[in-house]
Tab-separated table of C-alpha atoms in Angstrom:
chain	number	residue	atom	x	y	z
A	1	UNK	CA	194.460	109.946	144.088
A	2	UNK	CA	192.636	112.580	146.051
A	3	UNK	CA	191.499	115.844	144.121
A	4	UNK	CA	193.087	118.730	145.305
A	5	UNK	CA	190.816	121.400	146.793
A	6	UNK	CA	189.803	124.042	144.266
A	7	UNK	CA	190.510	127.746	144.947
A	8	UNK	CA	187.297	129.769	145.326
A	9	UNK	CA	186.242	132.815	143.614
A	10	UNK	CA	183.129	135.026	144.072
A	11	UNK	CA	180.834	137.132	146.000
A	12	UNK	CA	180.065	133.577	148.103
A	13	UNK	CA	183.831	132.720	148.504
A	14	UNK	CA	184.216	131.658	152.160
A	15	UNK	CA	180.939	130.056	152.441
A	16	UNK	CA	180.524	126.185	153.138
A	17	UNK	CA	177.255	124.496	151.806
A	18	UNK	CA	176.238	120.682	152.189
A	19	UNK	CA	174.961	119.040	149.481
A	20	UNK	CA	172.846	115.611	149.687
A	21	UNK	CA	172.991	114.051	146.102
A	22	UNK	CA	169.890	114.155	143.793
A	23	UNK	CA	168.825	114.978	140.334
A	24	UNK	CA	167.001	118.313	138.588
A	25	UNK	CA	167.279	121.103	140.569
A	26	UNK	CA	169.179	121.005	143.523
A	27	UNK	CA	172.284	119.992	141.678
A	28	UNK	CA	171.685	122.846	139.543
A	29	UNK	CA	171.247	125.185	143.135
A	30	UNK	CA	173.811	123.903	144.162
A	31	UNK	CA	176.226	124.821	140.961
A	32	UNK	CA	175.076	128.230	141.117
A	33	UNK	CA	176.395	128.738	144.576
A	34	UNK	CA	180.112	126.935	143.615
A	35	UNK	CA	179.756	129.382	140.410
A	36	UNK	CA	179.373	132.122	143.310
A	37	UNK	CA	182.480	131.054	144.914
A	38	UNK	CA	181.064	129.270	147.560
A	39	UNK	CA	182.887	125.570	148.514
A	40	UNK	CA	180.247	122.991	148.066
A	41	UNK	CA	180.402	119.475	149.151
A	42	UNK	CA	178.821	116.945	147.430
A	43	UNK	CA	177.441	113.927	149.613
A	44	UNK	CA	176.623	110.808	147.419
A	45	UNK	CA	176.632	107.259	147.724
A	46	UNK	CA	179.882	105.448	147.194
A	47	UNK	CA	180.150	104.410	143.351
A	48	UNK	CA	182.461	103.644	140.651
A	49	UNK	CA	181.233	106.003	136.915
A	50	UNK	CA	181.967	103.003	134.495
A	51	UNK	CA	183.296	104.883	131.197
A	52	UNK	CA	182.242	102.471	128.510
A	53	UNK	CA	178.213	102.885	129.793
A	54	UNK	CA	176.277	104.998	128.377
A	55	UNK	CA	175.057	108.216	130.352
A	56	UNK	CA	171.301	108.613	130.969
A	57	UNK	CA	169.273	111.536	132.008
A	58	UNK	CA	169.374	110.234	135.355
A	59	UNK	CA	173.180	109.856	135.306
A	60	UNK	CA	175.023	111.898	133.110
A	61	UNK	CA	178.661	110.561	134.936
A	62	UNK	CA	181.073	113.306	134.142
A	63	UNK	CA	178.979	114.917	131.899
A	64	UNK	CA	177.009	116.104	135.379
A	65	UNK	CA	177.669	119.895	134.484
A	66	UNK	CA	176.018	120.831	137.602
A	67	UNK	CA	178.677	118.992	139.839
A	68	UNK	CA	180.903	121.488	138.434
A	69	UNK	CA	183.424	122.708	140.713
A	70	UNK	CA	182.341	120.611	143.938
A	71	UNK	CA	184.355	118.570	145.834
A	72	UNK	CA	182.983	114.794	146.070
A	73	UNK	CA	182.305	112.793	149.532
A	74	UNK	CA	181.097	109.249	149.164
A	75	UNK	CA	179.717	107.759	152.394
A	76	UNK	CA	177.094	104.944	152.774
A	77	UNK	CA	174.434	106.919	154.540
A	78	UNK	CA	172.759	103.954	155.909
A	79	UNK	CA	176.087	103.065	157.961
A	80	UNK	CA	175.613	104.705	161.391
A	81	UNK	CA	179.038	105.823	161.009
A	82	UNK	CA	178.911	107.454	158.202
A	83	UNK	CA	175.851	109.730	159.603
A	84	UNK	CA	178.276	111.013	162.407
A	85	UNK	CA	180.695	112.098	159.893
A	86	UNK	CA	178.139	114.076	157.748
A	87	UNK	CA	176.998	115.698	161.450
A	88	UNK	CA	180.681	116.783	161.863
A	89	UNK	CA	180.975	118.173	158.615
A	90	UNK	CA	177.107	120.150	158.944
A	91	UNK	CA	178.989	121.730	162.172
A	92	UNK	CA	181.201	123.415	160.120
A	93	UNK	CA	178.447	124.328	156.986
A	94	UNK	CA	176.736	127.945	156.570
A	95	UNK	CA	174.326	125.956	154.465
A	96	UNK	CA	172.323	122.649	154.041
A	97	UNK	CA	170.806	121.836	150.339
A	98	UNK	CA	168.561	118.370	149.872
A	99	UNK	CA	166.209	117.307	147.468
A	100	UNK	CA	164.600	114.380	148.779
A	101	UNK	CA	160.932	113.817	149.545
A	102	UNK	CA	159.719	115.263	153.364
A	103	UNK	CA	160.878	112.812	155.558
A	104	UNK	CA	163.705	111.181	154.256
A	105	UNK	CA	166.317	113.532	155.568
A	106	UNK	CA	164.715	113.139	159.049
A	107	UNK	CA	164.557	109.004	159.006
A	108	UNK	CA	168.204	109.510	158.605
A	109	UNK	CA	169.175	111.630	161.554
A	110	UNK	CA	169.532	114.366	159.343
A	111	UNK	CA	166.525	116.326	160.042
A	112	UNK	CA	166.121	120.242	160.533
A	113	UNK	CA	165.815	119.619	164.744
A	114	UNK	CA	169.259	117.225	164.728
A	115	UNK	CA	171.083	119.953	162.671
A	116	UNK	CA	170.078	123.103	163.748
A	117	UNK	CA	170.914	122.108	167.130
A	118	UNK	CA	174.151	121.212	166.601
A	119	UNK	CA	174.304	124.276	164.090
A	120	UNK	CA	171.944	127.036	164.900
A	121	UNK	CA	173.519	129.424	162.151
A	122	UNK	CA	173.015	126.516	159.583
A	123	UNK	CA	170.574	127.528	156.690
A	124	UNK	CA	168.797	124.085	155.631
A	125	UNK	CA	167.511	124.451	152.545
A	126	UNK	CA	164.821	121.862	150.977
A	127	UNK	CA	164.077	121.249	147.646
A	128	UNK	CA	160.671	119.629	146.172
A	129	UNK	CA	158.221	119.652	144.127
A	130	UNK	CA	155.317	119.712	145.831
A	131	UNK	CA	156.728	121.310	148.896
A	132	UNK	CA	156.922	120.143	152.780
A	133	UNK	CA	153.394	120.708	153.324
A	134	UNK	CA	150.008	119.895	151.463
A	135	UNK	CA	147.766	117.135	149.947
A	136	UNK	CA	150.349	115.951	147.209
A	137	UNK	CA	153.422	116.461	149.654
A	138	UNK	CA	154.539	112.848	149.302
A	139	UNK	CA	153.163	112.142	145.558
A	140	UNK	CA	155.955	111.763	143.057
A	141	UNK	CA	155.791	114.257	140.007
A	142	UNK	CA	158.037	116.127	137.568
A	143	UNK	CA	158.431	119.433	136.149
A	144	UNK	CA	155.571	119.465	133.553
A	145	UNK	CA	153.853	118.732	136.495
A	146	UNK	CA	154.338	121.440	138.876
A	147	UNK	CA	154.044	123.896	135.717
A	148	UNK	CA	150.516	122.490	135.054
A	149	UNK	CA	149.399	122.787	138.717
A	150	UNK	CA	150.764	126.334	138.669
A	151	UNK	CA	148.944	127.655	135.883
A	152	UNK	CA	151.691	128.539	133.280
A	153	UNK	CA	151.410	125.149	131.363
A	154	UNK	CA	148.478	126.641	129.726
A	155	UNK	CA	149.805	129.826	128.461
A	156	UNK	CA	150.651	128.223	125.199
A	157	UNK	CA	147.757	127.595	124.028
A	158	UNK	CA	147.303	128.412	120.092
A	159	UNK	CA	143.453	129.482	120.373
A	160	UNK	CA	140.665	128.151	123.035
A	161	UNK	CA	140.789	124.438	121.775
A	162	UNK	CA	144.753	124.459	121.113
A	163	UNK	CA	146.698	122.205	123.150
A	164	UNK	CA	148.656	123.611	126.563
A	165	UNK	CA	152.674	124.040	126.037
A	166	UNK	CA	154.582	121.667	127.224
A	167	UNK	CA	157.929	123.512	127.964
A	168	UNK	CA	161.846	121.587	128.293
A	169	UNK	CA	162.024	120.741	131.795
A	170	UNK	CA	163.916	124.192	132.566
A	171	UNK	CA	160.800	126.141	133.777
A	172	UNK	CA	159.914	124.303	136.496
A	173	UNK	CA	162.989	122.643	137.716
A	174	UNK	CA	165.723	125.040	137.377
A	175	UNK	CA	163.490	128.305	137.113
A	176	UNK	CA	161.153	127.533	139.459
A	177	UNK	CA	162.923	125.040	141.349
A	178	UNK	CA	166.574	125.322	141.694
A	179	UNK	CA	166.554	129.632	141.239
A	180	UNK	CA	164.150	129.986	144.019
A	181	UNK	CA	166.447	127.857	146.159
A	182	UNK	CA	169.464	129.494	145.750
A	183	UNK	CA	167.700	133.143	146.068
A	184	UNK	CA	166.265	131.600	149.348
A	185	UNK	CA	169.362	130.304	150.737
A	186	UNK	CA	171.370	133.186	149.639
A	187	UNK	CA	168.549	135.374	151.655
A	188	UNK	CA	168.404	132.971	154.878
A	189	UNK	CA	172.655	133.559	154.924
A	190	UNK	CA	172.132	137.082	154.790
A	191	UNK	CA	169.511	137.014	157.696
A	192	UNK	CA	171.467	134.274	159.932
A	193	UNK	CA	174.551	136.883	159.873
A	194	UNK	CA	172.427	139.642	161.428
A	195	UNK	CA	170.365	137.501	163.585
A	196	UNK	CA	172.747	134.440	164.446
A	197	UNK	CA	170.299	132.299	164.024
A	198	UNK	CA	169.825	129.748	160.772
A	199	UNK	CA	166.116	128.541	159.364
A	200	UNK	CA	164.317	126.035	156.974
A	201	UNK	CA	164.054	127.202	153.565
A	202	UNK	CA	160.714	125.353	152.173
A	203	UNK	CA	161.317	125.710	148.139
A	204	UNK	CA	158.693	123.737	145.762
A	205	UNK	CA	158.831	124.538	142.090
A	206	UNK	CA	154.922	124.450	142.014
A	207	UNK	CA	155.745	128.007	144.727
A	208	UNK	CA	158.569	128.725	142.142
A	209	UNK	CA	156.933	128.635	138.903
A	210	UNK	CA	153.656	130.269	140.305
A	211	UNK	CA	155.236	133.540	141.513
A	212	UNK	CA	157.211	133.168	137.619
A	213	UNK	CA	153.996	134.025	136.233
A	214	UNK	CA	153.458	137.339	138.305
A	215	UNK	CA	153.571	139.448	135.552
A	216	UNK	CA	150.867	136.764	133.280
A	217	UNK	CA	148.439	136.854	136.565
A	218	UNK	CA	148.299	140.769	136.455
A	219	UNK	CA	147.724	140.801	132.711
A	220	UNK	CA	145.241	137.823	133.271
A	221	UNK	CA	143.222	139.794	136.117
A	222	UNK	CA	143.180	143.164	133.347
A	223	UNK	CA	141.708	141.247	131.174
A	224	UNK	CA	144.215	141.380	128.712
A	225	UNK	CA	144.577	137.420	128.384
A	226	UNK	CA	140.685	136.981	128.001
A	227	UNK	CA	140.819	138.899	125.087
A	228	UNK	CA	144.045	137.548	123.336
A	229	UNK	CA	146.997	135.699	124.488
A	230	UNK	CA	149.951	137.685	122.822
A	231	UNK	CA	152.337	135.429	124.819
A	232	UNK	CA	151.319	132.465	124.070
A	233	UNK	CA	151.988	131.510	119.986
A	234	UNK	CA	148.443	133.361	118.966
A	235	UNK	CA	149.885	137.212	118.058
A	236	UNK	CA	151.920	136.998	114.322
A	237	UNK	CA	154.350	139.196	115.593
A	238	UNK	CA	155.541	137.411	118.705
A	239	UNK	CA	155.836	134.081	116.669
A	240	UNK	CA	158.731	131.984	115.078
A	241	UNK	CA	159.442	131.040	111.412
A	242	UNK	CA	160.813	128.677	109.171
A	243	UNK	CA	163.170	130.631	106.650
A	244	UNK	CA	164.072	128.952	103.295
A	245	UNK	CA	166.813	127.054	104.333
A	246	UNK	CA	164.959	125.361	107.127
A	247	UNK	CA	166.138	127.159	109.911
A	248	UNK	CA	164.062	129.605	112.123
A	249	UNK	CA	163.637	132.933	113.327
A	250	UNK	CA	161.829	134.751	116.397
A	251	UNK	CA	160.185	137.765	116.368
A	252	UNK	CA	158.763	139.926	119.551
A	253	UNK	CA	158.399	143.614	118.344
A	254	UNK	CA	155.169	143.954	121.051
A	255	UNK	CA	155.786	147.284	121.364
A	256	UNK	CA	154.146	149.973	118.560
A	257	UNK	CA	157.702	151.450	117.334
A	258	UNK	CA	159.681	147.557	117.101
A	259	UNK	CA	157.128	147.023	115.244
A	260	UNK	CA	156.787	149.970	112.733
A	261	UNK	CA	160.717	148.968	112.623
A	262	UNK	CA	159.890	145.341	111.475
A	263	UNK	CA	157.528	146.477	109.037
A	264	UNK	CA	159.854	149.141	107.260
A	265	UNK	CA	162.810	146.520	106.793
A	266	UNK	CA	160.180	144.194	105.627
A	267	UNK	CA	158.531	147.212	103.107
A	268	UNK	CA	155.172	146.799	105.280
A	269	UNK	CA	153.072	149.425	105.662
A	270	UNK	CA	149.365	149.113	104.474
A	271	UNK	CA	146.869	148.984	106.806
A	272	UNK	CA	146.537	145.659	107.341
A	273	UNK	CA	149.481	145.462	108.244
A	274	UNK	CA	149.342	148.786	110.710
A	275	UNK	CA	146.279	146.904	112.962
A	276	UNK	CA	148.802	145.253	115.025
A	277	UNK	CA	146.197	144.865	117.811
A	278	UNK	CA	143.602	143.303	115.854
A	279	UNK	CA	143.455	139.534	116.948
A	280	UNK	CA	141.150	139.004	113.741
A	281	UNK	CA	143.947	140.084	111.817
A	282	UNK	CA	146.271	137.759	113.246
A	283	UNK	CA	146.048	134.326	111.260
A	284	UNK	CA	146.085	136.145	107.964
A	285	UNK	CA	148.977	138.490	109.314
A	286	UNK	CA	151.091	135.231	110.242
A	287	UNK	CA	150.445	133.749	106.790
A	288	UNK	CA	152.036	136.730	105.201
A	289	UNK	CA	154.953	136.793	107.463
A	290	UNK	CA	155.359	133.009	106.354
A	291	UNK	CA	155.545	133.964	103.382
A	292	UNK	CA	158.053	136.310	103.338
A	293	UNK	CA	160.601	134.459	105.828
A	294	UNK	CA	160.393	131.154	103.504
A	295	UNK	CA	162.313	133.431	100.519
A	296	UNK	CA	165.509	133.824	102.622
A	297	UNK	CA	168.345	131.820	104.328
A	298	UNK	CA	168.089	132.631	108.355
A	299	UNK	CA	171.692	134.079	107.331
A	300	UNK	CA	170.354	136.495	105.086
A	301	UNK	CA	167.221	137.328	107.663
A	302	UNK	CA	170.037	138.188	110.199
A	303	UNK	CA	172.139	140.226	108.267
A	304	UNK	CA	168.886	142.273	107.160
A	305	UNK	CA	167.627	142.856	111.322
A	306	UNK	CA	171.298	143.148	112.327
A	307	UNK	CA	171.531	146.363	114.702
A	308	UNK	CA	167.444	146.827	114.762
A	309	UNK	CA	164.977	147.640	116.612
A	310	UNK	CA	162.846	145.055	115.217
A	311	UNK	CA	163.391	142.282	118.013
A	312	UNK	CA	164.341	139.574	115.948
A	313	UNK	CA	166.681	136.617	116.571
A	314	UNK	CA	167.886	133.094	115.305
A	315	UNK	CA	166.346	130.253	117.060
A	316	UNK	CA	169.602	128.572	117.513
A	317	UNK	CA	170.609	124.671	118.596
A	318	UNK	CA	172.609	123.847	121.743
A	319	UNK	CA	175.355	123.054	119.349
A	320	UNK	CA	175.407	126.451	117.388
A	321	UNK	CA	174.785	128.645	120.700
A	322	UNK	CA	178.009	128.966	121.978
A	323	UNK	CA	179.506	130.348	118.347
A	324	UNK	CA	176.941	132.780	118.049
A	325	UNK	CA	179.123	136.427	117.595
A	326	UNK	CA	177.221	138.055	120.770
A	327	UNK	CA	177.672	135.035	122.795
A	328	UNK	CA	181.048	134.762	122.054
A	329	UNK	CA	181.687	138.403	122.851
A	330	UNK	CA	180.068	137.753	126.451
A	331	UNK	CA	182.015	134.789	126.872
A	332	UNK	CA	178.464	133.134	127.946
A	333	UNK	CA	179.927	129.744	126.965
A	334	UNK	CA	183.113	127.949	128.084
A	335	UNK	CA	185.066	124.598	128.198
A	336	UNK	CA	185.812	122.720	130.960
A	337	UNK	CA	187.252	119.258	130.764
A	338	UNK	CA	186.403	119.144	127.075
A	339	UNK	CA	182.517	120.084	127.498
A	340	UNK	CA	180.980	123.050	126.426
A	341	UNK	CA	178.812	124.349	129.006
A	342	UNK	CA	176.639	127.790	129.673
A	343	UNK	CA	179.855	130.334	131.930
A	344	UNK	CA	178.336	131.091	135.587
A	345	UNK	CA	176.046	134.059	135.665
A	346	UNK	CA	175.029	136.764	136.799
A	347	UNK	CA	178.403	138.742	136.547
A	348	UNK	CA	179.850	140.778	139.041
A	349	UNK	CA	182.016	143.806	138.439
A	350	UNK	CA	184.816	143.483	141.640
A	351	UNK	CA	184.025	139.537	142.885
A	352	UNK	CA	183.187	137.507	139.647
A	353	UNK	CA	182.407	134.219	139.945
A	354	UNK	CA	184.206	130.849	138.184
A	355	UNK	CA	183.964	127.538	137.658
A	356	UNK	CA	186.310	126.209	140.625
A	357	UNK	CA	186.738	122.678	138.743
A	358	UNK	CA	185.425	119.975	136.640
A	359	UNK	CA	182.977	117.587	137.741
A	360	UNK	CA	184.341	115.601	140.527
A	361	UNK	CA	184.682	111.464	140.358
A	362	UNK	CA	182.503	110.203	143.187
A	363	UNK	CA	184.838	110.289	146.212
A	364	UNK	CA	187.289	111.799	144.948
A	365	UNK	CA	187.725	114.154	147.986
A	366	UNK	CA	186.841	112.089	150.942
A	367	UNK	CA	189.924	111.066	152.116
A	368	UNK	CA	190.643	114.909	152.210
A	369	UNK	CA	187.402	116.085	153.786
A	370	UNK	CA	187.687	113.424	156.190
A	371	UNK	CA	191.179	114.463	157.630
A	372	UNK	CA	190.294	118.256	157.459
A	373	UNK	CA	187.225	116.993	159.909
A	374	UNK	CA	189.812	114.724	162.195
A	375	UNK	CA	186.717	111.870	161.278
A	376	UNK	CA	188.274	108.549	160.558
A	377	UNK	CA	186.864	106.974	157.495
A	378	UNK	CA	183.634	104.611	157.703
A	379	UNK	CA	184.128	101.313	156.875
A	380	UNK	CA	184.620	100.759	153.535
A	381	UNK	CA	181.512	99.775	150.946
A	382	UNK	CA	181.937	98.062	147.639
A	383	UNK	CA	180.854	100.814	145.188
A	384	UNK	CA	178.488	99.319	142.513
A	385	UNK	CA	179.780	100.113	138.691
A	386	UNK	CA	177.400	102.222	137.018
């Protein structure tokens, strides 16, 4: 049975984008714009999710939150066929998204030159990590990766022989990846409908999580890095810690009066305490704050900092997020096809945007895209159980 086509929702309702199947971030790009309201159509290889196998991180079956709301076309891309259909349907797109390394997409017939000629409004955008261009264009990599190359993966740092962070793959892939595509797409649509004319958008999450790291490289080049790294796990009073149940807190009173605020809940006021500044003060600083946090529940620490200024909050799991009061009150969380999963952001006051659907069994719109293109369908292809 065919899935019916969702109803769109959102500042990007009315919009078309073509999707090529991958993993990381531009799935997650491409979520973000079906969040939007924008109809997305997912192009991935004919295939059958068996429900008794386990999901992986490389296939997630319908726990693929960011095939949310798509619609699903399965076509063997290596059947000549199938590569006219997709060329019909890009004739109708505002947008292109693909992830593959440069030159795949163009050993296909799917190239920026093909489409844009059939499509000059089109807007192809191209995801990597390395980028189109440069020395390690065609090297393989991942997101710890591009963070290293870009500087950032050695923010954390606890002290000049600590060892660099090494962050959940979120800050390269989806912050510096997948964000950066959808802002450049999202700009490229709003240029093509002045101009007429569509462009390549060249996004590589070593670009991405460089220009994250704007506001580090300015307090880098003042100097204010060199002497201490606040931001990085050194400074006791932008730190996390263990309360007496086991659970954690944060703290990140940087400025002068969150902090005075921390101190008077916690009765500190000597002047010790008072040389916030003072990176020799620091270690013995932290140890006190250790102290104090291990003679309390995290319950017990958030009812005390409730309502402050004191910049203080639980470190919570990916279970307990979605309960937490404020969260709740935002509606940041919902449940779609019985999985919790963060509610599309940012939100819009007249055009908000919505989760058009749950994720989509491979194929399961073909047969409608197909006859809404007048394409017959390509011969059929056994799908392989996965």
């Amino acid at each position: 049975m065919n899935a019916s086509k969702p109803t769109r929702q959102g500042p990007l309702a009315g919009l078309r984008v073509v999707e090529f199947a991958g993993i990381g971030p531009a799935p997650f790009c491409g979520m973000m714009l079906a969040d939007m309201g924008a109809e997305v159509i997912l192009v991935e290889r004919p295939r059958t999710i068996d429900p008794s196998a386990k999901p992986t991180l490389l296939d997630l079956g319908r726990f693929t939150v960011t095939h949310r709301g798509k619609r699903s076309l399965a076509l063997d891309l290596k059947d000549p066929a199938a590569i006219d259909t997709v060329l019909a349907l890009i004739d109708t797109a505002d947008a292109l998204t693909e992830g593959f390394r440069p030159g795949v997409m163009e050993r296909l017939g799917l190239g920026p030159d093909v489409c844009l000629a059939r499509n000059p409004k089109l807007v192809y955008g191209r995801m990597t990590g390395w980028g189109q261009t440069g020395p390690l264009a065609q090297s393989a990599g991942h997101d710890i990766n591009y963070v290293a190359l870009s500087g950032l993966l050695d923010l954390g740092r606890k002290g000049a022989d600590g060892e660099p962070w090494v962050p959940p793959t979120i800050v390269g892939d989806m912050a510096g990846g997948a964000m950066f595509l959808a802002f450049g797409v999202v700009s490229a649509l709003l240029e093509a409908q002045r101009s007429g004319t569509g462009q390549v958008v060249d996004a590589a999450i070593t670009d991405g999580a460089a220009v994250l790291g704007a506001l580090i490289h300015g307090a880098n080049a003042a100097g204010l890095l060199q002497r201490n790294n606040v931001l990085g796990g050194e400074a006791h009073f932008y730190n996390v810690y263990r309360c007496a149940d086991g659970f954690w807190l944060s703290l990140g009173p940087i400025e002068p009066p969150f902090y005075r605020a921390l101190g008077e809940l916690l009765s500190l006021d000597d002047a010790d305490w008072q040389a916030q500044y003072d990176p020799a003060r620091w270690p013995s600083l932290h140890a006190r704050l250790e102290a104090i946090f291990a003679t309390r529940t995290r319950e017990d620490w958030c009812a005390l900092f409730e309502g402050s200024d004191a910049c203080v909050a639980p470190v919570l799991s990916l279970d307990e997020a979605p309960d937490h009061p404020h969260n709740r009150a935002r509606k940041a969380f919902i449940e779609v096809d019985g999985i919790s999963q963060p509610a599309p952001a940012p939100r819009f006051s007249r055009t908000p945007g919505a989760v058009g659907g749950a994720v989509p069994a491979p194929g399961a719109d073909t047969a409608a895209i197909l006859r809404e293109l007048g394409c017959r369908e390509p011969k059929k292809v056994t799908p392989r159980v996965r």
